[in-house]
PDB file of N, CA and C in Angstrom:
ATOM      1  N   MET J   1       5.259   7.464  14.680  1.00 58.00           N
ATOM      2  CA  MET J   1       6.729   7.600  14.347  1.00 58.00           C
ATOM      3  C   MET J   1       6.814   6.865  12.960  1.00 58.00           C
ATOM      4  N   GLY J   2       7.731   7.570  12.163  1.00 79.00           N
ATOM      5  CA  GLY J   2       7.914   7.050  10.735  1.00 79.00           C
ATOM      6  C   GLY J   2       9.063   5.930  10.662  1.00 79.00           C
ATOM      7  N   ILE J   3       9.278   5.526   9.468  1.00 87.00           N
ATOM      8  CA  ILE J   3      10.205   4.631   9.025  1.00 87.00           C
ATOM      9  C   ILE J   3      11.670   5.173   9.187  1.00 87.00           C
ATOM     10  N   GLY J   4      12.511   4.564   9.843  1.00 91.00           N
ATOM     11  CA  GLY J   4      13.962   5.084   9.774  1.00 91.00           C
ATOM     12  C   GLY J   4      14.772   4.451   8.650  1.00 91.00           C
ATOM     13  N   MET J   5      15.742   5.193   8.203  1.00 94.00           N
ATOM     14  CA  MET J   5      16.494   4.738   7.052  1.00 94.00           C
ATOM     15  C   MET J   5      17.942   5.126   7.379  1.00 94.00           C
ATOM     16  N   GLN J   6      18.851   4.068   7.101  1.00 95.00           N
ATOM     17  CA  GLN J   6      20.401   4.439   7.195  1.00 95.00           C
ATOM     18  C   GLN J   6      20.738   4.301   5.730  1.00 95.00           C
ATOM     19  N   ILE J   7      21.549   5.229   5.325  1.00 96.00           N
ATOM     20  CA  ILE J   7      22.109   5.231   3.959  1.00 96.00           C
ATOM     21  C   ILE J   7      23.595   4.948   4.104  1.00 96.00           C
ATOM     22  N   VAL J   8      24.069   3.847   3.256  1.00 97.00           N
ATOM     23  CA  VAL J   8      25.416   3.645   3.156  1.00 97.00           C
ATOM     24  C   VAL J   8      25.838   3.914   1.740  1.00 97.00           C
ATOM     25  N   TYR J   9      27.047   4.544   1.592  1.00 97.00           N
ATOM     26  CA  TYR J   9      27.597   4.885   0.324  1.00 97.00           C
ATOM     27  C   TYR J   9      28.900   4.137   0.102  1.00 97.00           C
ATOM     28  N   LEU J  10      29.019   3.270  -0.974  1.00 96.00           N
ATOM     29  CA  LEU J  10      30.150   2.557  -1.201  1.00 96.00           C
ATOM     30  C   LEU J  10      30.730   2.989  -2.501  1.00 96.00           C
ATOM     31  N   GLY J  11      31.920   3.517  -2.590  1.00 92.00           N
ATOM     32  CA  GLY J  11      32.537   3.949  -3.854  1.00 92.00           C
ATOM     33  C   GLY J  11      32.087   5.371  -4.320  1.00 92.00           C
ATOM     34  N   CYS J  12      31.258   5.923  -3.538  1.00 92.00           N
ATOM     35  CA  CYS J  12      30.697   7.332  -3.881  1.00 92.00           C
ATOM     36  C   CYS J  12      30.487   8.150  -2.681  1.00 92.00           C
ATOM     37  N   SER J  13      30.210   9.321  -2.875  1.00 92.00           N
ATOM     38  CA  SER J  13      29.944  10.209  -1.701  1.00 92.00           C
ATOM     39  C   SER J  13      28.543  10.663  -1.717  1.00 92.00           C
ATOM     40  N   ALA J  14      27.917  11.071  -0.542  1.00 94.00           N
ATOM     41  CA  ALA J  14      26.589  11.583  -0.487  1.00 94.00           C
ATOM     42  C   ALA J  14      26.581  12.956  -1.110  1.00 94.00           C
ATOM     43  N   THR J  15      25.454  13.159  -1.835  1.00 94.00           N
ATOM     44  CA  THR J  15      25.178  14.489  -2.529  1.00 94.00           C
ATOM     45  C   THR J  15      23.862  14.811  -2.022  1.00 94.00           C
ATOM     46  N   ALA J  16      23.610  16.118  -1.877  1.00 96.00           N
ATOM     47  CA  ALA J  16      22.179  16.816  -1.483  1.00 96.00           C
ATOM     48  C   ALA J  16      21.235  16.160  -2.443  1.00 96.00           C
ATOM     49  N   PRO J  17      21.376  16.116  -3.748  1.00 95.00           N
ATOM     50  CA  PRO J  17      20.208  15.717  -4.689  1.00 95.00           C
ATOM     51  C   PRO J  17      19.980  14.185  -4.356  1.00 95.00           C
ATOM     52  N   LEU J  18      20.988  13.405  -4.048  1.00 95.00           N
ATOM     53  CA  LEU J  18      20.845  11.906  -3.856  1.00 95.00           C
ATOM     54  C   LEU J  18      20.059  11.701  -2.480  1.00 95.00           C
ATOM     55  N   GLU J  19      20.539  12.522  -1.475  1.00 95.00           N
ATOM     56  CA  GLU J  19      19.894  12.422  -0.168  1.00 95.00           C
ATOM     57  C   GLU J  19      18.415  12.770  -0.215  1.00 95.00           C
ATOM     58  N   ALA J  20      18.167  13.880  -0.927  1.00 96.00           N
ATOM     59  CA  ALA J  20      16.674  14.289  -1.090  1.00 96.00           C
ATOM     60  C   ALA J  20      15.876  13.267  -1.871  1.00 96.00           C
ATOM     61  N   GLU J  21      16.520  12.602  -2.843  1.00 96.00           N
ATOM     62  CA  GLU J  21      15.734  11.602  -3.569  1.00 96.00           C
ATOM     63  C   GLU J  21      15.460  10.454  -2.689  1.00 96.00           C
ATOM     64  N   ALA J  22      16.422  10.029  -1.915  1.00 96.00           N
ATOM     65  CA  ALA J  22      16.223   8.914  -0.946  1.00 96.00           C
ATOM     66  C   ALA J  22      15.082   9.269   0.092  1.00 96.00           C
ATOM     67  N   ALA J  23      15.093  10.418   0.485  1.00 95.00           N
ATOM     68  CA  ALA J  23      14.038  10.811   1.557  1.00 95.00           C
ATOM     69  C   ALA J  23      12.735  10.947   0.949  1.00 95.00           C
ATOM     70  N   THR J  24      12.671  11.444  -0.231  1.00 95.00           N
ATOM     71  CA  THR J  24      11.388  11.594  -0.992  1.00 95.00           C
ATOM     72  C   THR J  24      10.783  10.156  -1.191  1.00 95.00           C
ATOM     73  N   GLN J  25      11.575   9.211  -1.691  1.00 95.00           N
ATOM     74  CA  GLN J  25      11.218   7.801  -1.947  1.00 95.00           C
ATOM     75  C   GLN J  25      10.726   7.088  -0.591  1.00 95.00           C
ATOM     76  N   LEU J  26      11.424   7.397   0.463  1.00 94.00           N
ATOM     77  CA  LEU J  26      11.089   6.723   1.715  1.00 94.00           C
ATOM     78  C   LEU J  26       9.595   7.120   2.196  1.00 94.00           C
ATOM     79  N   VAL J  27       9.191   8.183   1.853  1.00 93.00           N
ATOM     80  CA  VAL J  27       7.820   8.634   2.182  1.00 93.00           C
ATOM     81  C   VAL J  27       6.759   7.648   1.470  1.00 93.00           C
ATOM     82  N   ARG J  28       7.223   7.186   0.319  1.00 91.00           N
ATOM     83  CA  ARG J  28       6.179   6.145  -0.352  1.00 91.00           C
ATOM     84  C   ARG J  28       5.994   4.996   0.383  1.00 91.00           C
ATOM     85  N   LEU J  29       6.973   4.574   1.325  1.00 91.00           N
ATOM     86  CA  LEU J  29       6.883   3.257   2.125  1.00 91.00           C
ATOM     87  C   LEU J  29       6.180   3.543   3.415  1.00 91.00           C
ATOM     88  N   GLN J  30       5.882   4.770   3.835  1.00 90.00           N
ATOM     89  CA  GLN J  30       5.222   4.979   5.165  1.00 90.00           C
ATOM     90  C   GLN J  30       4.031   4.266   5.299  1.00 90.00           C
ATOM     91  N   ARG J  31       3.166   3.908   4.343  1.00 89.00           N
ATOM     92  CA  ARG J  31       2.010   3.087   4.576  1.00 89.00           C
ATOM     93  C   ARG J  31       2.259   1.762   4.899  1.00 89.00           C
ATOM     94  N   PHE J  32       3.467   1.300   4.800  1.00 87.00           N
ATOM     95  CA  PHE J  32       3.859  -0.073   5.305  1.00 87.00           C
ATOM     96  C   PHE J  32       4.512  -0.084   6.566  1.00 87.00           C
ATOM     97  N   GLY J  33       4.313   0.874   7.268  1.00 82.00           N
ATOM     98  CA  GLY J  33       4.896   1.058   8.541  1.00 82.00           C
ATOM     99  C   GLY J  33       4.836  -0.122   9.501  1.00 82.00           C
ATOM    100  N   ALA J  34       3.576  -0.907   9.363  1.00 78.00           N
ATOM    101  CA  ALA J  34       3.362  -2.021  10.245  1.00 78.00           C
ATOM    102  C   ALA J  34       4.318  -3.134   9.914  1.00 78.00           C
ATOM    103  N   ARG J  35       4.738  -3.208   8.727  1.00 78.00           N
ATOM    104  CA  ARG J  35       5.669  -4.284   8.246  1.00 78.00           C
ATOM    105  C   ARG J  35       7.150  -3.777   8.126  1.00 78.00           C
ATOM    106  N   LEU J  36       7.388  -2.567   8.404  1.00 81.00           N
ATOM    107  CA  LEU J  36       8.594  -1.830   8.074  1.00 81.00           C
ATOM    108  C   LEU J  36       8.962  -0.815   8.959  1.00 81.00           C
ATOM    109  N   SER J  37       9.701  -0.926   9.885  1.00 81.00           N
ATOM    110  CA  SER J  37      10.121   0.156  10.931  1.00 81.00           C
ATOM    111  C   SER J  37      11.356   0.811  10.633  1.00 81.00           C
ATOM    112  N   ASN J  38      12.250   0.022   9.917  1.00 91.00           N
ATOM    113  CA  ASN J  38      13.598   0.433   9.664  1.00 91.00           C
ATOM    114  C   ASN J  38      14.126  -0.182   8.319  1.00 91.00           C
ATOM    115  N   CYS J  39      14.991   0.693   7.618  1.00 94.00           N
ATOM    116  CA  CYS J  39      15.536  -0.053   6.308  1.00 94.00           C
ATOM    117  C   CYS J  39      16.893   0.546   6.264  1.00 94.00           C
ATOM    118  N   ARG J  40      17.657  -0.073   5.319  1.00 96.00           N
ATOM    119  CA  ARG J  40      19.051   0.315   4.976  1.00 96.00           C
ATOM    120  C   ARG J  40      19.154   0.445   3.501  1.00 96.00           C
ATOM    121  N   LEU J  41      19.504   1.546   3.047  1.00 97.00           N
ATOM    122  CA  LEU J  41      19.738   1.788   1.565  1.00 97.00           C
ATOM    123  C   LEU J  41      21.286   1.878   1.403  1.00 97.00           C
ATOM    124  N   ALA J  42      21.720   1.029   0.466  1.00 97.00           N
ATOM    125  CA  ALA J  42      23.094   0.907   0.113  1.00 97.00           C
ATOM    126  C   ALA J  42      23.196   1.383  -1.355  1.00 97.00           C
ATOM    127  N   ILE J  43      24.030   2.495  -1.573  1.00 97.00           N
ATOM    128  CA  ILE J  43      24.276   2.891  -2.949  1.00 97.00           C
ATOM    129  C   ILE J  43      25.746   2.759  -3.281  1.00 97.00           C
ATOM    130  N   GLU J  44      26.004   1.841  -4.177  1.00 97.00           N
ATOM    131  CA  GLU J  44      27.350   1.512  -4.655  1.00 97.00           C
ATOM    132  C   GLU J  44      27.711   1.934  -6.075  1.00 97.00           C
ATOM    133  N   ALA J  45      28.698   2.626  -6.139  1.00 95.00           N
ATOM    134  CA  ALA J  45      29.200   3.136  -7.612  1.00 95.00           C
ATOM    135  C   ALA J  45      30.228   2.006  -7.989  1.00 95.00           C
ATOM    136  N   LEU J  46      29.922   1.423  -9.235  1.00 93.00           N
ATOM    137  CA  LEU J  46      30.742   0.408  -9.646  1.00 93.00           C
ATOM    138  C   LEU J  46      31.469   0.980 -10.907  1.00 93.00           C
ATOM    139  N   CYS J  47      32.719   0.814 -11.141  1.00 84.00           N
ATOM    140  CA  CYS J  47      33.451   1.314 -12.337  1.00 84.00           C
ATOM    141  C   CYS J  47      33.512   0.210 -13.426  1.00 84.00           C
ATOM    142  N   LEU J  48      32.872   0.617 -14.531  1.00 79.00           N
ATOM    143  CA  LEU J  48      32.900  -0.328 -15.638  1.00 79.00           C
ATOM    144  C   LEU J  48      34.041  -0.071 -16.462  1.00 79.00           C
ATOM    145  N   ARG J  49      34.391  -1.070 -17.251  1.00 83.00           N
ATOM    146  CA  ARG J  49      35.514  -1.004 -18.293  1.00 83.00           C
ATOM    147  C   ARG J  49      35.378   0.198 -19.183  1.00 83.00           C
ATOM    148  N   SER J  50      33.974   0.582 -19.497  1.00 84.00           N
ATOM    149  CA  SER J  50      33.776   1.700 -20.490  1.00 84.00           C
ATOM    150  C   SER J  50      34.215   3.014 -19.701  1.00 84.00           C
ATOM    151  N   GLY J  51      34.343   2.944 -18.332  1.00 83.00           N
ATOM    152  CA  GLY J  51      34.768   4.325 -17.719  1.00 83.00           C
ATOM    153  C   GLY J  51      33.405   4.897 -17.162  1.00 83.00           C
ATOM    154  N   LYS J  52      32.290   4.554 -17.568  1.00 86.00           N
ATOM    155  CA  LYS J  52      30.973   5.094 -17.069  1.00 86.00           C
ATOM    156  C   LYS J  52      30.642   4.442 -15.782  1.00 86.00           C
ATOM    157  N   PRO J  53      30.079   5.132 -14.845  1.00 87.00           N
ATOM    158  CA  PRO J  53      29.698   4.484 -13.606  1.00 87.00           C
ATOM    159  C   PRO J  53      28.338   3.904 -13.723  1.00 87.00           C
ATOM    160  N   LEU J  54      28.218   2.841 -12.849  1.00 95.00           N
ATOM    161  CA  LEU J  54      26.958   2.054 -12.693  1.00 95.00           C
ATOM    162  C   LEU J  54      26.796   2.093 -11.222  1.00 95.00           C
ATOM    163  N   TYR J  55      25.502   2.506 -10.922  1.00 96.00           N
ATOM    164  CA  TYR J  55      25.021   2.538  -9.495  1.00 96.00           C
ATOM    165  C   TYR J  55      24.286   1.305  -9.155  1.00 96.00           C
ATOM    166  N   ASP J  56      24.692   0.583  -8.263  1.00 97.00           N
ATOM    167  CA  ASP J  56      23.822  -0.510  -7.758  1.00 97.00           C
ATOM    168  C   ASP J  56      23.263  -0.251  -6.496  1.00 97.00           C
ATOM    169  N   VAL J  57      21.916  -0.041  -6.349  1.00 97.00           N
ATOM    170  CA  VAL J  57      21.268   0.355  -5.236  1.00 97.00           C
ATOM    171  C   VAL J  57      20.465  -0.905  -4.640  1.00 97.00           C
ATOM    172  N   ARG J  58      20.638  -1.010  -3.274  1.00 97.00           N
ATOM    173  CA  ARG J  58      19.827  -2.111  -2.724  1.00 97.00           C
ATOM    174  C   ARG J  58      19.141  -1.554  -1.368  1.00 97.00           C
ATOM    175  N   LEU J  59      17.997  -1.934  -1.272  1.00 96.00           N
ATOM    176  CA  LEU J  59      17.030  -1.552  -0.155  1.00 96.00           C
ATOM    177  C   LEU J  59      16.832  -2.680   0.641  1.00 96.00           C
ATOM    178  N   ASP J  60      17.139  -2.757   1.918  1.00 95.00           N
ATOM    179  CA  ASP J  60      16.918  -3.777   2.816  1.00 95.00           C
ATOM    180  C   ASP J  60      16.007  -3.572   3.912  1.00 95.00           C
ATOM    181  N   ARG J  61      15.136  -4.401   4.319  1.00 90.00           N
ATOM    182  CA  ARG J  61      14.397  -4.227   5.488  1.00 90.00           C
ATOM    183  C   ARG J  61      15.181  -4.658   6.753  1.00 90.00           C
ATOM    184  N   VAL J  62      15.228  -4.018   7.728  1.00 86.00           N
ATOM    185  CA  VAL J  62      15.787  -4.462   9.011  1.00 86.00           C
ATOM    186  C   VAL J  62      14.884  -5.254   9.807  1.00 86.00           C
ATOM    187  N   THR J  63      15.079  -6.474  10.120  1.00 79.00           N
ATOM    188  CA  THR J  63      14.116  -7.318  10.886  1.00 79.00           C
ATOM    189  C   THR J  63      14.233  -6.989  12.502  1.00 79.00           C
ATOM    190  N   ALA J  64      13.267  -7.660  13.154  1.00 75.00           N
ATOM    191  CA  ALA J  64      13.335  -7.469  14.633  1.00 75.00           C
ATOM    192  C   ALA J  64      14.604  -7.950  15.189  1.00 75.00           C
ATOM    193  N   THR J  65      15.276  -9.014  14.537  1.00 81.00           N
ATOM    194  CA  THR J  65      16.476  -9.595  15.082  1.00 81.00           C
ATOM    195  C   THR J  65      17.716  -8.916  14.385  1.00 81.00           C
ATOM    196  N   HIS J  66      17.459  -7.753  13.805  1.00 83.00           N
ATOM    197  CA  HIS J  66      18.621  -6.889  13.266  1.00 83.00           C
ATOM    198  C   HIS J  66      19.294  -7.515  12.025  1.00 83.00           C
ATOM    199  N   GLU J  67      18.490  -8.389  11.337  1.00 85.00           N
ATOM    200  CA  GLU J  67      19.177  -8.948   9.899  1.00 85.00           C
ATOM    201  C   GLU J  67      18.552  -8.042   8.935  1.00 85.00           C
ATOM    202  N   LEU J  68      19.266  -8.166   7.780  1.00 88.00           N
ATOM    203  CA  LEU J  68      18.847  -7.425   6.663  1.00 88.00           C
ATOM    204  C   LEU J  68      18.119  -8.421   5.700  1.00 88.00           C
ATOM    205  N   GLU J  69      16.915  -8.003   5.273  1.00 90.00           N
ATOM    206  CA  GLU J  69      16.069  -8.771   4.297  1.00 90.00           C
ATOM    207  C   GLU J  69      15.875  -7.944   3.156  1.00 90.00           C
ATOM    208  N   PRO J  70      16.433  -8.348   1.995  1.00 94.00           N
ATOM    209  CA  PRO J  70      16.239  -7.502   0.654  1.00 94.00           C
ATOM    210  C   PRO J  70      14.818  -7.318   0.261  1.00 94.00           C
ATOM    211  N   ILE J  71      14.529  -6.056  -0.003  1.00 92.00           N
ATOM    212  CA  ILE J  71      13.196  -5.808  -0.491  1.00 92.00           C
ATOM    213  C   ILE J  71      13.078  -4.992  -1.889  1.00 92.00           C
ATOM    214  N   GLY J  72      14.389  -4.413  -2.314  1.00 93.00           N
ATOM    215  CA  GLY J  72      14.339  -3.789  -3.603  1.00 93.00           C
ATOM    216  C   GLY J  72      15.859  -3.628  -4.068  1.00 93.00           C
ATOM    217  N   ARG J  73      16.006  -3.628  -5.306  1.00 95.00           N
ATOM    218  CA  ARG J  73      17.330  -3.685  -5.891  1.00 95.00           C
ATOM    219  C   ARG J  73      17.291  -3.144  -7.301  1.00 95.00           C
ATOM    220  N   TYR J  74      18.033  -2.397  -7.767  1.00 96.00           N
ATOM    221  CA  TYR J  74      18.217  -1.850  -9.129  1.00 96.00           C
ATOM    222  C   TYR J  74      19.595  -1.312  -9.422  1.00 96.00           C
ATOM    223  N   ALA J  75      20.057  -1.298 -10.750  1.00 96.00           N
ATOM    224  CA  ALA J  75      21.274  -0.777 -11.153  1.00 96.00           C
ATOM    225  C   ALA J  75      21.062   0.139 -12.375  1.00 96.00           C
ATOM    226  N   ALA J  76      21.766   1.322 -12.284  1.00 96.00           N
ATOM    227  CA  ALA J  76      21.398   2.202 -13.437  1.00 96.00           C
ATOM    228  C   ALA J  76      22.645   3.184 -13.532  1.00 96.00           C
ATOM    229  N   GLY J  77      22.785   3.760 -14.658  1.00 94.00           N
ATOM    230  CA  GLY J  77      23.892   4.726 -14.810  1.00 94.00           C
ATOM    231  C   GLY J  77      23.726   5.927 -14.050  1.00 94.00           C
ATOM    232  N   ASN J  78      22.574   6.258 -13.501  1.00 95.00           N
ATOM    233  CA  ASN J  78      22.160   7.395 -12.787  1.00 95.00           C
ATOM    234  C   ASN J  78      21.802   7.005 -11.401  1.00 95.00           C
ATOM    235  N   ALA J  79      22.442   7.600 -10.379  1.00 96.00           N
ATOM    236  CA  ALA J  79      22.169   7.148  -9.024  1.00 96.00           C
ATOM    237  C   ALA J  79      20.733   7.439  -8.605  1.00 96.00           C
ATOM    238  N   GLU J  80      20.219   8.638  -8.954  1.00 96.00           N
ATOM    239  CA  GLU J  80      18.860   8.957  -8.580  1.00 96.00           C
ATOM    240  C   GLU J  80      17.787   8.105  -9.170  1.00 96.00           C
ATOM    241  N   GLU J  81      18.018   7.592 -10.493  1.00 97.00           N
ATOM    242  CA  GLU J  81      17.108   6.682 -11.174  1.00 97.00           C
ATOM    243  C   GLU J  81      17.231   5.335 -10.405  1.00 97.00           C
ATOM    244  N   ALA J  82      18.454   4.992 -10.203  1.00 97.00           N
ATOM    245  CA  ALA J  82      18.473   3.660  -9.488  1.00 97.00           C
ATOM    246  C   ALA J  82      17.666   3.580  -8.113  1.00 97.00           C
ATOM    247  N   VAL J  83      17.907   4.721  -7.318  1.00 97.00           N
ATOM    248  CA  VAL J  83      17.138   4.805  -6.063  1.00 97.00           C
ATOM    249  C   VAL J  83      15.671   4.770  -6.286  1.00 97.00           C
ATOM    250  N   ARG J  84      15.216   5.654  -7.188  1.00 97.00           N
ATOM    251  CA  ARG J  84      13.732   5.490  -7.534  1.00 97.00           C
ATOM    252  C   ARG J  84      13.251   4.073  -7.940  1.00 97.00           C
ATOM    253  N   CYS J  85      13.921   3.390  -8.730  1.00 96.00           N
ATOM    254  CA  CYS J  85      13.654   2.084  -9.206  1.00 96.00           C
ATOM    255  C   CYS J  85      13.766   0.910  -8.124  1.00 96.00           C
ATOM    256  N   ALA J  86      14.707   1.240  -7.219  1.00 96.00           N
ATOM    257  CA  ALA J  86      14.900   0.274  -6.056  1.00 96.00           C
ATOM    258  C   ALA J  86      13.678   0.278  -5.136  1.00 96.00           C
ATOM    259  N   PHE J  87      13.228   1.667  -4.960  1.00 96.00           N
ATOM    260  CA  PHE J  87      12.085   1.832  -4.117  1.00 96.00           C
ATOM    261  C   PHE J  87      10.741   1.347  -4.766  1.00 96.00           C
ATOM    262  N   ASP J  88      10.742   1.470  -5.993  1.00 96.00           N
ATOM    263  CA  ASP J  88       9.681   0.909  -6.920  1.00 96.00           C
ATOM    264  C   ASP J  88       9.562  -0.578  -6.623  1.00 96.00           C
ATOM    265  N   ALA J  89      10.592  -1.244  -6.650  1.00 95.00           N
ATOM    266  CA  ALA J  89      10.738  -2.689  -6.504  1.00 95.00           C
ATOM    267  C   ALA J  89      10.280  -3.195  -4.993  1.00 95.00           C
ATOM    268  N   ALA J  90      10.806  -2.261  -3.955  1.00 93.00           N
ATOM    269  CA  ALA J  90      10.532  -2.363  -2.680  1.00 93.00           C
ATOM    270  C   ALA J  90       8.957  -2.268  -2.393  1.00 93.00           C
ATOM    271  N   GLU J  91       8.387  -1.251  -3.056  1.00 93.00           N
ATOM    272  CA  GLU J  91       6.961  -1.109  -2.882  1.00 93.00           C
ATOM    273  C   GLU J  91       6.185  -2.156  -3.395  1.00 93.00           C
ATOM    274  N   GLN J  92       6.488  -2.707  -4.542  1.00 94.00           N
ATOM    275  CA  GLN J  92       5.790  -3.951  -5.157  1.00 94.00           C
ATOM    276  C   GLN J  92       6.058  -5.173  -4.221  1.00 94.00           C
ATOM    277  N   ALA J  93       7.272  -5.322  -3.642  1.00 91.00           N
ATOM    278  CA  ALA J  93       7.350  -6.456  -2.769  1.00 91.00           C
ATOM    279  C   ALA J  93       6.593  -6.383  -1.486  1.00 91.00           C
ATOM    280  N   LEU J  94       6.596  -5.089  -1.040  1.00 90.00           N
ATOM    281  CA  LEU J  94       5.703  -4.946   0.300  1.00 90.00           C
ATOM    282  C   LEU J  94       4.181  -5.006  -0.027  1.00 90.00           C
ATOM    283  N   GLN J  95       3.729  -4.615  -1.188  1.00 91.00           N
ATOM    284  CA  GLN J  95       2.391  -4.681  -1.531  1.00 91.00           C
ATOM    285  C   GLN J  95       2.036  -6.224  -1.752  1.00 91.00           C
ATOM    286  N   ALA J  96       2.889  -6.912  -2.282  1.00 91.00           N
ATOM    287  CA  ALA J  96       2.627  -8.258  -2.490  1.00 91.00           C
ATOM    288  C   ALA J  96       2.481  -9.063  -1.264  1.00 91.00           C
ATOM    289  N   ALA J  97       3.344  -8.681  -0.359  1.00 84.00           N
ATOM    290  CA  ALA J  97       3.262  -9.389   1.138  1.00 84.00           C
ATOM    291  C   ALA J  97       1.965  -8.918   1.806  1.00 84.00           C
ATOM    292  N   VAL J  98       1.486  -7.795   1.660  1.00 83.00           N
ATOM    293  CA  VAL J  98       0.354  -7.398   2.158  1.00 83.00           C
ATOM    294  C   VAL J  98      -0.770  -8.202   1.616  1.00 83.00           C
ATOM    295  N   PHE J  99      -0.789  -8.278   0.329  1.00 84.00           N
ATOM    296  CA  PHE J  99      -1.884  -8.970  -0.481  1.00 84.00           C
ATOM    297  C   PHE J  99      -1.877 -10.468   0.020  1.00 84.00           C
ATOM    298  N   ALA J 100      -0.708 -11.062   0.058  1.00 83.00           N
ATOM    299  CA  ALA J 100      -0.557 -12.545   0.469  1.00 83.00           C
ATOM    300  C   ALA J 100      -1.120 -12.776   1.847  1.00 83.00           C
ATOM    301  N   SER J 101      -0.777 -11.870   2.761  1.00 77.00           N
ATOM    302  CA  SER J 101      -1.238 -12.126   4.217  1.00 77.00           C
ATOM    303  C   SER J 101      -2.761 -11.809   4.346  1.00 77.00           C
ATOM    304  N   THR J 102      -3.375 -11.038   3.565  1.00 76.00           N
ATOM    305  CA  THR J 102      -4.860 -10.889   3.557  1.00 76.00           C
ATOM    306  C   THR J 102      -5.562 -11.872   2.876  1.00 76.00           C
ATOM    307  N   ARG J 103      -4.907 -12.615   1.966  1.00 76.00           N
ATOM    308  CA  ARG J 103      -5.610 -13.708   1.366  1.00 76.00           C
ATOM    309  C   ARG J 103      -5.557 -15.009   2.212  1.00 76.00           C
ATOM    310  N   ARG J 104      -4.618 -15.013   3.084  1.00 68.00           N
ATOM    311  CA  ARG J 104      -4.536 -16.214   4.065  1.00 68.00           C
ATOM    312  C   ARG J 104      -5.543 -16.263   5.105  1.00 68.00           C
ATOM    313  N   ARG J 105      -6.110 -15.031   5.398  1.00 62.00           N
ATOM    314  CA  ARG J 105      -7.187 -14.871   6.442  1.00 62.00           C
ATOM    315  C   ARG J 105      -8.440 -15.651   6.125  1.00 62.00           C
TER     316      ARG J 105
END
């Protein structure tokens, strides 16, 4: 069974390209399935004074006690770019956690 993901949109609506990007990026985290069974992706559109949107994307791991633990975050003017970069940060954080646990052995 793969990793589950709930997507929450704040101040914006779901689009097919954005949903596809999130699903594509989730595949990258499948190898961390032992450490990550569920996650929550929050995509928030913030309105700047300039009138240009800024997308704040946060990826949280859902713990066994149903708490959210941040593993990736990024903000960009393009929602798909922000999603990719948040997953980059999550992948690096999970990789570091795996490395740290193997060093303790």
